[in-house]
């Protein structure tokens, strides 16, 4: 059973509730320099004050019980009425420097807040929210710089009646975590602005969307490149212009080659019209020349790409049919042609290969095992992860951890997003527009959108050995502007995505931009 009740709950509640009168938030006199009883195995079930841990607040709501992540027991925080409780452990005699707390957690969601934190360590408190996960355990981390030889490890709930969390297998060790990539795809921006799109700060002052995003903490922008798109946007010329703005704002640049005149994804990898009759051998040359041309032009204007995707969501390959996964040797040749062009322009530019569906470890593993077999060159693995399509946070974590370890490569979420409303702002039905499509525990509100982004950032941050690079939000600026629809051949097409932008229907920056300030 996953619901954290225990057999003797009714008998124990009066007893443990009384402890609230004597529980004090003072450090234990037996403070140690190492974490004690991080797996809650020392006491068995029904213990309100586990060995090594102290409690504060509604102490009856914090207790050990059966059903651990790896061992027999876990810590749970739960009560049938609203509660606030902290379970904490004070460490002293620490060596100064970076330390990381790791925990396996589950949560019902619905709390005002539920998080693990490191505080009183001599630098600013660091917190990590618990993701909503009612059955599968998820691993999260929190990192801090200890400067005063001490630190308090804290598990907190400010919860409504019936909310619960499970926490287990905590470790505290030297080392640091954080995300180097806190990015967004803003490929829609140039066309939006040309058609009258307006962007405002959260307080309502009109401004440059790139600047507003940068000021929120965004440090990396992603731009797609189409070969000869019908509307003239997202081509070489437009990418060059936007790259200047991105680099002027102090951000890094990811260039996402679709090798098509329109959208490329797992269901569509159509060749550009200009390459339509070309042989496989000629397509290799086309890929090289196009990739080199765009990237060399960027370099020449002083805006060298920092990362490049050779292909977009290439689960089934690219440049169909020649580059399909039905012919791995040819797909390898095409990808390696793109890789060679990237490195010929700038050896320091990282090459990413990008698949959809981070929740499907077996498919991602199949793909990259073949990439290894056929000698495909790359530096980084990028995965799309939309929780309403691609499975649970736990499933995505499994994939991220597995591929980072299996291929010894850094990983990042190349695309994710979440709605802040189910309403639409143009005539086209939104892609996600019913409550049944949402991820359980994450409402279509501005707070739900932020919570989702923090959860995704947290599982990427937790990838072992520092291999979790970060996250790109998909199409932060794609608000509903007439003429800037999904179809480049149809100026009357609607958007379908405006409820997942990072600017609201009043054009103001949304609270979800706070995720850019993640560690």
Coordinates of C-alpha atoms in Angstrom, one line a residue:
X1 CA 0.0 0.0 0.0
X2 CA 1.3 3.4 -0.8
X3 CA -1.0 5.5 1.4
X4 CA 1.1 6.3 4.5
X5 CA -1.2 5.1 7.2
X6 CA -0.2 2.7 9.9
X7 CA -2.1 0.1 11.9
X8 CA -1.9 1.7 15.3
X9 CA -2.5 5.2 14.0
X10 CA -5.6 5.8 16.2
X11 CA -3.8 4.6 19.3
X12 CA -0.6 6.6 18.7
X13 CA -2.1 9.9 17.7
X14 CA -2.9 11.1 21.3
X15 CA 0.5 10.0 22.5
X16 CA 2.6 11.7 19.8
X17 CA 0.4 14.8 19.7
X18 CA 1.3 15.4 23.3
X19 CA 5.0 15.5 22.4
X20 CA 4.4 18.8 20.7
X21 CA 4.5 20.4 24.1
X22 CA 8.1 19.4 24.7
X23 CA 9.6 19.3 21.2
X24 CA 12.0 22.2 20.7
X25 CA 13.9 23.2 17.6
X26 CA 17.2 23.3 19.4
X27 CA 20.2 21.4 18.0
X28 CA 20.7 18.0 19.5
X29 CA 23.5 17.9 22.1
X30 CA 24.8 14.8 20.3
X31 CA 25.3 16.6 17.0
X32 CA 27.5 14.6 14.7
X33 CA 29.5 15.4 11.6
X34 CA 27.8 12.6 9.6
X35 CA 24.1 12.0 9.0
X36 CA 22.6 9.5 11.4
X37 CA 19.8 7.1 10.5
X38 CA 19.3 8.4 7.0
X39 CA 17.3 5.3 6.1
X40 CA 15.1 5.4 9.3
X41 CA 15.9 1.8 10.0
X42 CA 17.0 2.2 13.6
X43 CA 13.6 2.3 15.2
X44 CA 11.0 0.3 13.3
X45 CA 7.5 1.6 12.8
X46 CA 5.4 4.0 14.8
X47 CA 8.3 6.1 16.1
X48 CA 7.6 9.8 16.3
X49 CA 11.2 10.9 16.9
X50 CA 13.5 8.7 14.9
X51 CA 17.0 8.1 16.2
X52 CA 19.2 11.0 15.4
X53 CA 16.3 13.3 14.3
X54 CA 14.5 16.1 16.1
X55 CA 11.0 17.5 15.4
X56 CA 9.3 20.8 15.5
X57 CA 5.6 21.8 15.1
X58 CA 2.8 19.3 14.8
X59 CA 5.1 16.4 15.8
X60 CA 2.3 13.9 15.7
X61 CA 2.3 14.3 11.9
X62 CA 5.9 13.0 11.6
X63 CA 6.7 9.3 12.2
X64 CA 8.4 6.2 10.9
X65 CA 6.4 3.4 9.3
X66 CA 6.9 0.3 7.2
X67 CA 7.5 0.5 3.4
X68 CA 10.9 1.9 2.8
X69 CA 12.5 2.8 -0.5
X70 CA 15.3 0.2 0.0
X71 CA 15.0 -0.9 3.6
X72 CA 12.0 -1.8 5.8
X73 CA 11.0 1.7 7.0
X74 CA 10.6 5.2 5.9
X75 CA 9.7 8.6 7.4
X76 CA 6.2 9.9 6.7
X77 CA 4.6 13.2 7.4
X78 CA 0.8 13.0 7.4
X79 CA -2.3 14.0 9.4
X80 CA -6.0 13.9 9.0
X81 CA -6.2 17.7 9.7
X82 CA -4.0 20.5 8.5
X83 CA -0.5 20.4 9.9
X84 CA 3.0 22.0 9.8
X85 CA 5.9 19.9 10.8
X86 CA 9.7 19.8 10.5
X87 CA 11.9 16.7 10.9
X88 CA 15.5 17.8 11.2
X89 CA 19.1 16.9 12.0
X90 CA 21.9 19.2 13.0
X91 CA 25.4 18.4 11.9
X92 CA 28.5 20.1 13.3
X93 CA 32.3 19.6 12.8
X94 CA 31.8 19.6 9.0
X95 CA 34.6 20.4 6.6
X96 CA 33.7 23.6 4.9
X97 CA 32.9 23.4 1.2
X98 CA 30.1 22.2 -1.0
X99 CA 27.8 19.4 0.3
X100 CA 24.9 17.7 -1.3
X101 CA 21.8 16.1 0.4
X102 CA 20.2 13.3 -1.6
X103 CA 16.8 11.8 -0.7
X104 CA 14.2 9.4 -2.2
X105 CA 10.7 10.8 -1.9
X106 CA 7.1 10.5 -2.7
X107 CA 4.2 12.9 -2.2
X108 CA 0.5 13.2 -2.5
X109 CA 0.8 16.8 -3.5
X110 CA -1.7 19.5 -2.4
X111 CA 0.6 20.9 0.3
X112 CA 1.2 24.6 0.7
X113 CA 4.8 23.5 0.7
X114 CA 6.7 20.2 1.0
X115 CA 10.5 20.3 0.7
X116 CA 13.9 19.2 1.9
X117 CA 16.4 21.9 2.7
X118 CA 19.8 22.7 4.0
X119 CA 20.0 25.7 6.3
X120 CA 22.1 27.3 9.0
X121 CA 25.1 26.3 6.9
X122 CA 26.7 29.8 6.7
X123 CA 25.2 30.5 3.2
X124 CA 21.7 31.0 1.9
X125 CA 19.2 28.2 2.7
X126 CA 18.8 25.8 -0.3
X127 CA 15.5 24.0 -0.8
X128 CA 14.2 21.3 -3.2
X129 CA 10.4 20.8 -3.5
X130 CA 9.1 17.2 -3.4
X131 CA 7.6 16.3 -6.7
X132 CA 4.1 14.9 -6.8
X133 CA 4.5 11.1 -7.1
X134 CA 2.0 8.9 -5.3
X135 CA 3.5 5.5 -6.1
X136 CA 7.0 5.6 -7.5
X137 CA 10.0 6.9 -5.5
X138 CA 11.8 9.9 -7.0
X139 CA 15.3 11.0 -6.1
X140 CA 16.0 14.6 -5.4
X141 CA 19.1 16.6 -4.3
X142 CA 19.9 19.8 -2.6
X143 CA 23.3 21.4 -2.7
X144 CA 24.9 24.1 -0.4
X145 CA 28.2 25.7 0.4
X146 CA 29.0 25.1 4.1
X147 CA 31.1 28.0 5.5
X148 CA 30.6 27.6 9.2
X149 CA 31.4 23.9 9.8
X150 CA 27.8 23.1 10.5
X151 CA 24.5 22.5 8.7
X152 CA 20.9 21.5 9.5
X153 CA 19.2 18.9 7.3
X154 CA 15.4 19.6 7.2
X155 CA 12.3 17.8 6.0
X156 CA 9.2 20.1 5.9
X157 CA 5.5 20.0 5.3
X158 CA 3.0 22.8 5.5
X159 CA 0.1 20.7 4.5
X160 CA -3.6 20.5 4.3
X161 CA -5.7 17.7 5.8
X162 CA -4.8 14.3 4.3
X163 CA -1.7 15.4 2.4
X164 CA 1.3 13.1 2.9
X165 CA 5.0 12.7 2.1
X166 CA 7.4 9.7 2.3
X167 CA 11.1 10.3 2.7
X168 CA 13.9 7.7 2.8
X169 CA 17.5 6.9 2.2
X170 CA 19.0 10.3 2.8
X171 CA 22.7 10.8 2.3
X172 CA 24.8 13.9 2.9
X173 CA 28.2 14.1 1.3
X174 CA 30.7 16.5 -0.2
X175 CA 30.0 17.7 -3.7
X176 CA 27.8 20.1 -5.5
X177 CA 24.8 20.0 -7.9
X178 CA 23.1 22.6 -10.1
X179 CA 22.1 23.2 -13.7
X180 CA 24.3 24.8 -16.2
X181 CA 21.5 25.1 -18.8
X182 CA 18.4 27.1 -17.8
X183 CA 17.1 27.7 -21.3
X184 CA 14.1 28.2 -23.6
X185 CA 13.2 27.8 -27.2
X186 CA 12.2 31.2 -28.6
X187 CA 12.0 30.3 -32.3
X188 CA 8.6 31.9 -32.5
X189 CA 9.7 35.3 -31.3
X190 CA 10.9 37.1 -34.4
X191 CA 7.7 36.4 -36.3
X192 CA 5.6 37.3 -33.3
X193 CA 7.3 40.7 -33.0
X194 CA 7.0 41.4 -36.7
X195 CA 3.2 40.7 -36.5
X196 CA 2.7 43.0 -33.4
X197 CA 3.4 40.6 -30.5
X198 CA 4.0 42.4 -27.3
X199 CA 5.9 41.2 -24.2
X200 CA 5.8 42.7 -20.7
X201 CA 7.4 42.3 -17.4
X202 CA 5.3 40.8 -14.6
X203 CA 4.5 44.3 -13.5
X204 CA 3.2 45.3 -16.9
X205 CA 6.1 47.3 -18.5
X206 CA 6.5 46.5 -22.2
X207 CA 10.0 45.3 -23.1
X208 CA 12.2 43.1 -25.1
X209 CA 11.2 39.4 -24.5
X210 CA 14.9 38.4 -24.6
X211 CA 15.8 40.9 -21.9
X212 CA 12.8 39.9 -19.8
X213 CA 13.7 36.2 -20.0
X214 CA 17.4 37.0 -19.3
X215 CA 16.5 39.1 -16.2
X216 CA 14.4 36.1 -14.9
X217 CA 17.6 33.9 -15.1
X218 CA 17.4 32.3 -18.5
X219 CA 21.0 31.7 -19.7
X220 CA 20.6 29.6 -22.9
X221 CA 18.3 30.1 -26.0
X222 CA 17.4 27.5 -28.5
X223 CA 16.5 28.4 -32.1
X224 CA 15.3 26.0 -34.8
X225 CA 16.5 26.2 -38.4
X226 CA 14.4 25.2 -41.4
X227 CA 16.1 25.1 -44.8
X228 CA 13.6 27.1 -46.9
X229 CA 10.4 27.6 -44.9
X230 CA 7.3 29.0 -46.6
X231 CA 6.9 32.0 -44.3
X232 CA 10.6 33.0 -44.5
X233 CA 11.1 32.6 -40.7
X234 CA 13.4 30.2 -38.8
X235 CA 15.8 30.2 -41.8
X236 CA 19.5 31.2 -41.8
X237 CA 18.8 34.9 -42.1
X238 CA 16.4 35.1 -39.2
X239 CA 18.5 32.9 -37.0
X240 CA 21.5 35.2 -37.6
X241 CA 19.5 38.2 -36.5
X242 CA 18.1 36.6 -33.4
X243 CA 21.5 35.1 -32.4
X244 CA 22.9 38.7 -32.2
X245 CA 20.2 39.6 -29.6
X246 CA 20.7 36.4 -27.7
X247 CA 24.5 36.8 -27.4
X248 CA 24.2 40.5 -26.6
X249 CA 22.0 39.5 -23.7
X250 CA 24.9 37.3 -22.4
X251 CA 23.1 34.0 -23.2
X252 CA 24.4 30.9 -24.9
X253 CA 23.0 29.6 -28.1
X254 CA 21.7 26.1 -29.2
X255 CA 21.0 25.8 -32.9
X256 CA 18.4 23.1 -33.7
X257 CA 18.7 21.8 -37.3
X258 CA 15.5 20.2 -38.5
X259 CA 16.9 19.4 -42.0
X260 CA 13.4 20.2 -43.4
X261 CA 11.4 23.1 -44.6
X262 CA 8.8 22.5 -41.8
X263 CA 8.4 20.7 -38.6
X264 CA 10.5 17.6 -38.0
X265 CA 9.5 15.2 -35.2
X266 CA 9.0 11.4 -34.7
X267 CA 6.0 11.4 -37.1
X268 CA 7.5 13.6 -39.9
X269 CA 11.1 13.9 -41.2
X270 CA 10.5 15.2 -44.7
X271 CA 13.4 16.4 -46.8
X272 CA 13.6 20.0 -47.8
X273 CA 12.1 20.6 -51.3
X274 CA 15.6 21.6 -52.6
X275 CA 17.0 18.2 -51.7
X276 CA 14.0 16.1 -52.7
X277 CA 15.5 14.2 -55.6
X278 CA 18.9 13.8 -54.1
X279 CA 20.8 10.5 -53.7
X280 CA 22.0 9.4 -50.3
X281 CA 25.5 10.5 -51.2
X282 CA 24.3 13.9 -52.2
X283 CA 22.2 14.2 -49.0
X284 CA 25.4 13.7 -47.0
X285 CA 26.9 16.7 -48.8
X286 CA 23.6 18.7 -48.4
X287 CA 23.7 18.1 -44.6
X288 CA 27.3 19.1 -44.4
X289 CA 27.0 22.2 -46.6
X290 CA 23.8 23.5 -44.9
X291 CA 25.1 22.9 -41.4
X292 CA 28.5 24.5 -42.2
X293 CA 26.9 27.4 -43.9
X294 CA 24.6 28.4 -41.1
X295 CA 27.1 27.8 -38.3
X296 CA 30.0 29.6 -40.1
X297 CA 27.8 32.6 -40.8
X298 CA 27.0 32.7 -37.0
X299 CA 30.7 32.4 -36.2
X300 CA 31.6 35.2 -38.7
X301 CA 29.3 37.7 -37.0
X302 CA 30.7 36.8 -33.6
X303 CA 27.8 34.6 -32.4
X304 CA 29.3 31.1 -32.5
X305 CA 26.8 28.4 -31.6
X306 CA 27.6 26.8 -28.2
X307 CA 25.6 23.7 -28.9
X308 CA 24.0 22.2 -32.0
X309 CA 21.3 19.6 -32.5
X310 CA 21.9 17.5 -35.6
X311 CA 18.3 16.7 -36.2
X312 CA 15.1 17.2 -34.2
X313 CA 13.4 14.4 -32.3
X314 CA 15.0 11.8 -34.6
X315 CA 13.5 8.7 -33.0
X316 CA 12.8 7.3 -36.5
X317 CA 15.8 9.0 -38.1
X318 CA 15.8 12.0 -40.4
X319 CA 15.6 12.9 -44.1
X320 CA 13.2 10.1 -44.8
X321 CA 13.4 7.6 -46.4
X322 CA 17.2 7.6 -46.9
X323 CA 18.0 8.5 -43.3
X324 CA 15.3 6.3 -41.6
X325 CA 16.2 4.0 -38.7
X326 CA 15.3 1.2 -41.2
X327 CA 18.8 1.9 -42.6
X328 CA 21.1 2.7 -39.6
X329 CA 24.3 2.8 -41.7
X330 CA 22.9 5.6 -43.9
X331 CA 21.4 7.5 -40.8
X332 CA 24.9 7.3 -39.3
X333 CA 26.4 8.7 -42.4
X334 CA 24.0 11.7 -42.4
X335 CA 24.4 12.5 -38.7
X336 CA 28.2 12.2 -38.9
X337 CA 28.2 14.5 -41.8
X338 CA 26.4 17.1 -39.7
X339 CA 28.8 16.4 -36.8
X340 CA 31.8 17.0 -39.0
X341 CA 30.4 20.3 -40.2
X342 CA 29.8 21.5 -36.7
X343 CA 33.3 20.6 -35.6
X344 CA 34.9 22.1 -38.8
X345 CA 33.4 25.5 -37.8
X346 CA 34.1 25.3 -34.1
X347 CA 35.7 22.3 -32.3
X348 CA 34.3 23.6 -29.0
X349 CA 30.7 23.5 -30.1
X350 CA 28.8 20.6 -28.5
X351 CA 26.8 18.3 -30.7
X352 CA 23.5 16.9 -29.2
X353 CA 21.3 14.2 -30.6
X354 CA 17.7 14.7 -29.7
X355 CA 14.9 12.1 -29.2
X356 CA 11.4 12.5 -28.0
X357 CA 9.8 10.7 -25.0
X358 CA 12.2 10.7 -22.0
X359 CA 9.7 8.4 -20.3
X360 CA 10.5 5.5 -22.6
X361 CA 13.9 4.2 -21.5
X362 CA 13.8 1.0 -23.7
X363 CA 13.4 3.0 -26.9
X364 CA 16.0 5.6 -26.0
X365 CA 18.4 2.8 -25.1
X366 CA 17.6 0.9 -28.3
X367 CA 18.4 4.1 -30.3
X368 CA 21.7 5.0 -28.6
X369 CA 22.8 1.3 -28.6
X370 CA 22.4 1.4 -32.4
X371 CA 24.2 4.8 -32.5
X372 CA 27.1 3.1 -30.7
X373 CA 27.0 0.1 -33.0
X374 CA 27.1 2.2 -36.2
X375 CA 29.7 4.7 -34.9
X376 CA 27.5 7.8 -34.7
X377 CA 29.4 10.8 -33.3
X378 CA 27.9 13.1 -30.6
X379 CA 28.7 14.8 -27.3
X380 CA 25.4 15.2 -25.5
X381 CA 22.0 13.5 -25.3
X382 CA 18.9 15.6 -25.5
X383 CA 15.4 14.3 -24.7
X384 CA 11.9 15.8 -25.0
X385 CA 9.8 15.3 -21.9
X386 CA 6.2 16.4 -21.8
X387 CA 4.6 14.9 -18.7
X388 CA 1.1 14.7 -20.2
X389 CA 2.5 12.6 -23.1
X390 CA 5.7 10.9 -22.0
X391 CA 5.0 9.3 -18.6
X392 CA 5.8 9.9 -15.0
X393 CA 8.6 11.9 -13.5
X394 CA 10.0 8.6 -12.1
X395 CA 10.0 7.1 -15.6
X396 CA 11.8 10.1 -17.0
X397 CA 14.3 10.0 -14.1
X398 CA 15.0 6.3 -14.9
X399 CA 15.8 7.2 -18.5
X400 CA 18.0 10.2 -17.7
X401 CA 20.0 8.2 -15.1
X402 CA 20.3 5.2 -17.4
X403 CA 21.5 6.9 -20.5
X404 CA 23.9 9.2 -18.7
X405 CA 25.5 6.2 -17.1
X406 CA 25.3 3.8 -20.0
X407 CA 26.8 6.1 -22.6
X408 CA 28.9 8.3 -20.2
X409 CA 27.4 11.4 -21.7
X410 CA 25.8 14.5 -20.3
X411 CA 22.0 14.7 -20.7
X412 CA 19.5 17.5 -20.9
X413 CA 15.8 18.0 -21.4
X414 CA 15.6 19.6 -24.9
X415 CA 11.9 20.4 -24.6
X416 CA 9.3 20.5 -21.9
X417 CA 6.3 22.8 -21.2
X418 CA 3.2 23.0 -19.1
X419 CA -0.1 25.0 -19.3
X420 CA -1.0 27.9 -17.0
X421 CA -4.6 27.7 -18.1
X422 CA -6.9 25.5 -20.1
X423 CA -8.6 28.5 -21.8
X424 CA -7.5 29.5 -25.3
X425 CA -6.5 32.9 -26.7
X426 CA -7.2 32.3 -30.4
X427 CA -9.6 30.3 -32.5
X428 CA -7.6 27.0 -32.5
X429 CA -8.2 24.4 -29.8
X430 CA -5.1 24.1 -27.6
X431 CA -3.1 20.9 -27.7
X432 CA -3.7 20.5 -23.9
X433 CA -7.1 21.8 -23.0
X434 CA -8.8 19.4 -20.6
X435 CA -8.1 18.5 -17.0
X436 CA -7.9 14.8 -18.0
X437 CA -4.9 15.5 -20.0
X438 CA -2.9 17.1 -17.2
X439 CA -0.3 15.5 -15.0
X440 CA -1.8 14.4 -11.7
X441 CA -1.0 16.9 -9.0
X442 CA -0.1 19.7 -11.4
X443 CA -3.0 22.0 -12.1
X444 CA -3.2 24.2 -15.2
X445 CA -2.5 27.4 -13.2
X446 CA 0.5 29.7 -13.0
X447 CA 1.5 27.9 -9.8
X448 CA 1.1 24.5 -11.4
X449 CA 3.2 25.5 -14.4
X450 CA 6.0 26.7 -12.0
X451 CA 5.7 23.5 -9.9
X452 CA 6.1 21.4 -13.0
X453 CA 9.2 23.2 -14.2
X454 CA 10.8 22.9 -10.8
X455 CA 10.0 19.2 -10.7
X456 CA 11.6 18.6 -14.1
X457 CA 14.6 20.7 -13.2
X458 CA 15.0 18.8 -10.0
X459 CA 15.2 15.4 -11.6
X460 CA 17.7 16.6 -14.1
X461 CA 19.8 18.1 -11.3
X462 CA 19.7 14.7 -9.6
X463 CA 21.3 12.8 -12.5
X464 CA 24.5 11.3 -10.9
X465 CA 28.0 12.4 -11.5
X466 CA 27.0 15.9 -12.6
X467 CA 25.8 14.7 -15.9
X468 CA 22.4 16.5 -15.8
X469 CA 23.1 19.7 -17.8
X470 CA 19.7 21.3 -17.6
X471 CA 16.4 22.1 -19.3
X472 CA 15.0 24.0 -22.2
X473 CA 11.4 25.3 -22.0
X474 CA 9.7 24.9 -25.3
X475 CA 8.4 28.0 -27.1
X476 CA 8.4 30.4 -24.2
X477 CA 7.3 33.3 -26.4
X478 CA 4.7 31.7 -28.6
X479 CA 1.7 33.8 -27.6
X480 CA -1.4 34.0 -29.7
X481 CA -0.6 36.6 -32.4
X482 CA -2.7 36.6 -35.6
X483 CA -0.5 35.2 -38.4
X484 CA 1.9 33.4 -36.2
X485 CA 0.2 30.0 -36.2
X486 CA 1.7 26.5 -36.3
X487 CA 1.6 26.2 -40.1
X488 CA 4.1 28.3 -42.0
X489 CA 2.1 27.8 -45.2
X490 CA -1.1 29.2 -43.7
X491 CA -1.1 32.6 -42.2
X492 CA -4.6 32.0 -40.8
X493 CA -3.6 28.9 -38.8
X494 CA -3.9 29.2 -35.0
X495 CA -1.3 28.5 -32.4
X496 CA -2.5 25.7 -30.1
X497 CA 0.3 26.4 -27.7
X498 CA -0.4 29.8 -26.2
X499 CA -1.6 28.4 -22.9
X500 CA 1.9 26.9 -22.4
X501 CA 3.9 30.1 -23.1
X502 CA 5.8 31.9 -20.3
X503 CA 3.9 35.1 -21.0
X504 CA 0.2 35.2 -20.1
X505 CA -2.8 36.4 -22.2
X506 CA -2.2 39.9 -20.8
X507 CA 1.3 39.6 -22.3
X508 CA 2.9 39.7 -18.8
X509 CA 5.8 37.5 -17.7
X510 CA 4.3 34.5 -15.8
X511 CA 5.5 33.3 -12.3
X512 CA 6.9 30.1 -13.9
X513 CA 9.9 32.1 -15.1
X514 CA 11.1 31.7 -11.6
X515 CA 12.4 28.3 -12.5
X516 CA 15.2 30.0 -14.5
X517 CA 16.7 30.9 -11.1
X518 CA 17.2 27.3 -10.2
X519 CA 20.6 26.5 -8.7

